[in-house]
Amino acid sequence: MDDGGVTLTAQHQQPASGTDACHPPTPITLTPMPRSEAEERARTFKAVSDPTRVQILGMIEASPDGEACVCDLTTPLGLRQPTVSHHLKILTDAGLVTREKRGTWVWYAIVPERLDALRALLH
Amino acid sequence: MDDGGVTLTAQHQQPASGTDACHPPTPITLTPMPRSEAEERARTFKAVSDPTRVQILGMIEASPDGEACVCDLTTPLGLRQPTVSHHLKILTDAGLVTREKRGTWVWYAIVPERLDALRALLH
């Protein structure tokens, strides 16, 4: 069955026959959330769908005062500074960590309520 | 600076000079979580890092009794059944929805506490 012509906000229509036949008495009418909204949400989840970024979040949280510089992360991770900075930018853009420049160094800190939410999802 | 030889569980070592120089008085000693654990967590987040899967979760939750068949989802999403089934399998494997066969039809239901965690992460 090719549903290619149906828009994302279409109401539920008559089911096709065959393998796509739907349950009685009548199929449920469902409307998906707007694609743009779903894409924005997916972007947030994508920020933590990488194992290195999961490790970085854990390391920042475990650090004294809950904050760390990029230079604290490179050697334990075995990664170069540009790579770690790239991951930190993604986490910052997603609002999972905050970024503060103090003198020569940039410090990254956890946003606790968002980390709690991640943890709740995992258990 | 090439840190390629450092293992993931290495303790923090002396920082290199130049751009990777670390903040005084001494860099923080951090140890990342085991890579396998980080990969498992990242897999859970990856399950919801796709906009179609975000839409599917919302549709199942909004459905009567919080459950839906694959045939309820295909037309509103404009996708074919095998595609929707593939997404449902990923969500089921990640423990975000449950799957129950009743007679001819398979019903998918939300796991509420995990959806609450997703929502908390977004706000």
Short mmCIF file of C-alpha atoms in Angstrom, two decimals:
data_model
loop_
_atom_site.label_atom_id
_atom_site.label_comp_id
_atom_site.label_asym_id
_atom_site.label_seq_id
_atom_site.Cartn_x
_atom_site.Cartn_y
_atom_site.Cartn_z
CA MET A 1 0.00 0.00 0.00
CA ASP A 2 1.42 3.39 -0.95
CA ASP A 3 0.36 6.19 1.38
CA GLY A 4 2.77 8.68 -0.13
CA GLY A 5 0.05 11.19 -1.01
CA VAL A 6 -1.28 11.53 2.53
CA THR A 7 -0.05 14.62 4.37
CA LEU A 8 1.31 14.40 7.91
CA THR A 9 -1.69 16.17 9.36
CA ALA A 10 -4.29 14.10 7.51
CA GLN A 11 -7.11 12.59 9.48
CA HIS A 12 -7.36 8.83 9.58
CA GLN A 13 -8.96 7.41 6.45
CA GLN A 14 -10.47 4.10 5.45
CA PRO A 15 -7.94 1.31 5.87
CA ALA A 16 -6.86 -0.61 2.82
CA SER A 17 -7.72 -4.25 2.48
CA GLY A 18 -5.18 -7.05 2.85
CA THR A 19 -2.27 -6.89 5.27
CA ASP A 20 -2.98 -3.29 6.23
CA ALA A 21 -6.57 -4.07 7.30
CA CYS A 22 -7.34 -2.54 10.68
CA HIS A 23 -8.97 -3.83 13.83
CA PRO A 24 -12.75 -3.65 14.36
CA PRO A 25 -15.04 -1.96 15.07
CA THR A 26 -13.31 1.09 13.60
CA PRO A 27 -9.71 2.21 13.47
CA ILE A 28 -8.64 4.96 15.85
CA THR A 29 -8.39 8.51 14.49
CA LEU A 30 -4.93 9.83 15.30
CA THR A 31 -3.13 12.98 14.23
CA PRO A 32 0.66 13.23 14.53
CA MET A 33 2.28 16.32 16.02
CA PRO A 34 3.65 18.76 13.42
CA ARG A 35 6.80 17.43 11.78
CA SER A 36 8.83 20.54 12.72
CA GLU A 37 8.03 20.04 16.41
CA ALA A 38 8.94 16.35 16.23
CA GLU A 39 12.22 17.24 14.54
CA GLU A 40 13.09 19.74 17.27
CA ARG A 41 12.45 17.14 19.99
CA ALA A 42 14.42 14.50 18.12
CA ARG A 43 17.36 16.91 17.95
CA THR A 44 17.48 17.13 21.75
CA PHE A 45 17.50 13.35 22.07
CA LYS A 46 20.11 13.09 19.34
CA ALA A 47 22.45 15.22 21.46
CA VAL A 48 22.70 12.37 23.98
CA SER A 49 22.53 9.49 21.50
CA ASP A 50 26.34 9.41 21.28
CA PRO A 51 28.38 7.40 23.84
CA THR A 52 31.16 10.00 24.08
CA ARG A 53 28.64 12.71 24.94
CA VAL A 54 27.08 10.41 27.56
CA GLN A 55 30.57 9.99 29.05
CA ILE A 56 31.22 13.74 28.96
CA LEU A 57 27.97 14.50 30.82
CA GLY A 58 28.89 11.97 33.51
CA MET A 59 32.41 13.37 33.88
CA ILE A 60 31.26 16.98 34.19
CA GLU A 61 28.67 15.98 36.78
CA ALA A 62 31.26 13.99 38.78
CA SER A 63 33.78 16.84 38.78
CA PRO A 64 34.29 19.14 41.78
CA ASP A 65 31.62 21.90 41.77
CA GLY A 66 29.93 20.10 38.84
CA GLU A 67 31.97 21.91 36.22
CA ALA A 68 34.96 21.17 34.03
CA CYS A 69 37.16 22.65 31.32
CA VAL A 70 37.67 20.95 27.97
CA CYS A 71 41.29 20.31 29.05
CA ASP A 72 40.00 18.16 31.96
CA LEU A 73 38.20 15.88 29.50
CA THR A 74 40.65 15.29 26.64
CA THR A 75 43.17 12.94 28.26
CA PRO A 76 40.70 10.69 30.16
CA LEU A 77 38.66 10.29 26.96
CA GLY A 78 41.72 9.82 24.76
CA LEU A 79 40.38 12.48 22.38
CA ARG A 80 41.78 15.70 20.98
CA GLN A 81 40.53 19.09 22.10
CA PRO A 82 38.67 19.98 18.86
CA THR A 83 36.73 16.71 19.07
CA VAL A 84 35.77 17.26 22.71
CA SER A 85 34.88 20.91 21.98
CA HIS A 86 32.60 19.72 19.17
CA HIS A 87 30.75 17.38 21.54
CA LEU A 88 30.51 20.12 24.18
CA LYS A 89 28.98 22.48 21.61
CA ILE A 90 26.27 19.94 20.78
CA LEU A 91 25.50 19.45 24.48
CA THR A 92 25.46 23.22 25.02
CA ASP A 93 23.18 23.84 22.02
CA ALA A 94 20.79 21.20 23.40
CA GLY A 95 20.70 23.01 26.74
CA LEU A 96 22.17 20.07 28.67
CA VAL A 97 25.25 21.98 29.82
CA THR A 98 26.00 25.67 30.27
CA ARG A 99 29.17 27.39 29.08
CA GLU A 100 30.94 30.22 30.93
CA LYS A 101 34.20 31.92 29.99
CA ARG A 102 36.32 33.00 32.97
CA GLY A 103 39.63 34.56 32.02
CA THR A 104 41.53 32.17 29.77
CA TRP A 105 39.33 29.12 30.39
CA VAL A 106 35.82 28.11 29.44
CA TRP A 107 33.94 26.13 32.07
CA TYR A 108 31.09 23.77 31.31
CA ALA A 109 28.48 22.92 33.95
CA ILE A 110 25.63 20.43 34.10
CA VAL A 111 21.98 21.58 33.99
CA PRO A 112 20.84 19.32 36.86
CA GLU A 113 17.12 19.02 36.06
CA ARG A 114 17.85 17.91 32.51
CA LEU A 115 20.36 15.33 33.68
CA ASP A 116 17.77 14.02 36.14
CA ALA A 117 15.38 13.59 33.23
CA LEU A 118 17.97 11.65 31.25
CA ARG A 119 18.56 9.41 34.23
CA ALA A 120 14.83 8.79 34.70
CA LEU A 121 14.60 7.72 31.08
CA LEU A 122 17.33 5.15 31.58
CA HIS A 123 15.78 3.40 34.57
CA MET B 1 48.25 16.72 20.55
CA ASP B 2 47.57 13.06 19.90
CA ASP B 3 45.98 11.24 22.84
CA GLY B 4 45.30 8.11 20.84
CA GLY B 5 47.37 5.88 23.12
CA VAL B 6 45.44 6.74 26.29
CA THR B 7 42.86 4.17 27.36
CA LEU B 8 39.31 5.20 28.26
CA THR B 9 39.83 4.38 31.93
CA ALA B 10 43.16 6.19 32.23
CA GLN B 11 43.62 8.61 35.09
CA HIS B 12 44.24 12.23 34.24
CA GLN B 13 47.84 12.89 33.24
CA GLN B 14 50.01 15.96 32.88
CA PRO B 15 48.46 18.34 30.38
CA ALA B 16 50.39 19.13 27.24
CA SER B 17 51.71 22.60 26.65
CA GLY B 18 50.24 24.99 24.09
CA THR B 19 46.53 25.15 23.28
CA ASP B 20 45.75 22.10 25.40
CA ALA B 21 47.29 23.65 28.55
CA CYS B 22 44.95 23.27 31.51
CA HIS B 23 43.72 25.67 34.16
CA PRO B 24 45.66 26.20 37.41
CA PRO B 25 46.29 25.17 40.08
CA THR B 26 45.92 21.58 38.82
CA PRO B 27 43.62 19.96 36.30
CA ILE B 28 40.73 17.89 37.63
CA THR B 29 41.12 14.11 37.71
CA LEU B 30 38.15 12.58 35.91
CA THR B 31 37.41 9.01 34.83
CA PRO B 32 34.79 8.32 32.17
CA MET B 33 32.19 5.61 32.67
CA PRO B 34 32.99 2.34 30.85
CA ARG B 35 32.46 2.67 27.12
CA SER B 36 30.04 -0.30 27.01
CA GLU B 37 27.78 1.36 29.57
CA ALA B 38 27.87 4.68 27.69
CA GLU B 39 27.01 2.86 24.46
CA GLU B 40 24.00 1.18 26.07
CA ARG B 41 22.68 4.51 27.36
CA ALA B 42 23.27 6.19 24.01
CA ARG B 43 21.21 3.43 22.35
CA THR B 44 18.19 4.30 24.49
CA PHE B 45 18.46 7.97 23.55
CA LYS B 46 18.97 7.05 19.90
CA ALA B 47 15.59 5.32 19.94
CA VAL B 48 13.92 8.71 20.35
CA SER B 49 16.33 10.73 18.21
CA ASP B 50 14.13 10.21 15.14
CA PRO B 51 11.20 12.57 14.45
CA THR B 52 8.90 9.79 13.21
CA ARG B 53 9.43 7.84 16.43
CA VAL B 54 8.71 10.99 18.43
CA GLN B 55 5.45 11.34 16.47
CA ILE B 56 4.57 7.67 17.02
CA LEU B 57 5.06 7.95 20.79
CA GLY B 58 2.78 11.01 20.88
CA MET B 59 0.11 9.29 18.80
CA ILE B 60 0.06 6.14 20.91
CA GLU B 61 -0.18 8.21 24.08
CA ALA B 62 -3.03 10.31 22.65
CA SER B 63 -5.02 7.26 21.54
CA PRO B 64 -7.99 5.89 23.53
CA ASP B 65 -6.70 3.67 26.37
CA GLY B 66 -3.14 4.76 25.49
CA GLU B 67 -2.65 1.97 22.96
CA ALA B 68 -2.73 1.61 19.20
CA CYS B 69 -2.24 -0.89 16.40
CA VAL B 70 0.25 -0.34 13.61
CA CYS B 71 -2.73 0.07 11.25
CA ASP B 72 -3.85 3.13 13.25
CA LEU B 73 -0.53 4.82 12.57
CA THR B 74 0.25 4.19 8.90
CA THR B 75 -2.23 6.54 7.21
CA PRO B 76 -1.82 9.56 9.52
CA LEU B 77 1.96 9.30 9.16
CA GLY B 78 1.82 8.66 5.41
CA LEU B 79 4.09 5.65 5.86
CA ARG B 80 3.83 1.98 4.93
CA GLN B 81 3.26 -0.72 7.51
CA PRO B 82 6.77 -2.25 7.37
CA THR B 83 8.30 1.19 8.03
CA VAL B 84 6.02 1.87 10.99
CA SER B 85 6.62 -1.66 12.33
CA HIS B 86 10.36 -1.05 12.14
CA HIS B 87 10.03 2.12 14.22
CA LEU B 88 7.76 0.33 16.71
CA LYS B 89 10.34 -2.43 17.12
CA ILE B 90 13.04 0.11 17.99
CA LEU B 91 10.74 1.77 20.54
CA THR B 92 9.81 -1.62 21.99
CA ASP B 93 13.44 -2.77 22.21
CA ALA B 94 14.26 0.47 24.06
CA GLY B 95 11.48 -0.24 26.56
CA LEU B 96 9.51 2.89 25.67
CA VAL B 97 6.44 0.99 24.51
CA THR B 98 5.08 -2.47 25.26
CA ARG B 99 3.78 -4.88 22.66
CA GLU B 100 0.85 -7.27 23.18
CA LYS B 101 -0.73 -9.62 20.63
CA ARG B 102 -4.48 -10.05 21.01
CA GLY B 103 -6.05 -12.29 18.38
CA THR B 104 -5.15 -10.97 14.94
CA TRP B 105 -3.81 -7.59 16.08
CA VAL B 106 -0.75 -6.42 17.95
CA TRP B 107 -1.32 -3.51 20.32
CA TYR B 108 1.38 -1.09 21.38
CA ALA B 109 1.11 0.85 24.64
CA ILE B 110 3.14 3.65 26.20
CA VAL B 111 5.32 3.05 29.27
CA PRO B 112 4.15 6.21 31.11
CA GLU B 113 7.13 6.77 33.44
CA ARG B 114 9.57 6.67 30.54
CA LEU B 115 7.47 9.11 28.51
CA ASP B 116 7.39 11.43 31.53
CA ALA B 117 11.20 11.33 31.59
CA LEU B 118 11.37 12.22 27.90
CA ARG B 119 9.03 15.11 28.49
CA ALA B 120 11.07 16.38 31.45
CA LEU B 121 14.16 16.36 29.25
CA LEU B 122 12.44 18.56 26.69
CA HIS B 123 11.36 21.32 29.08
#
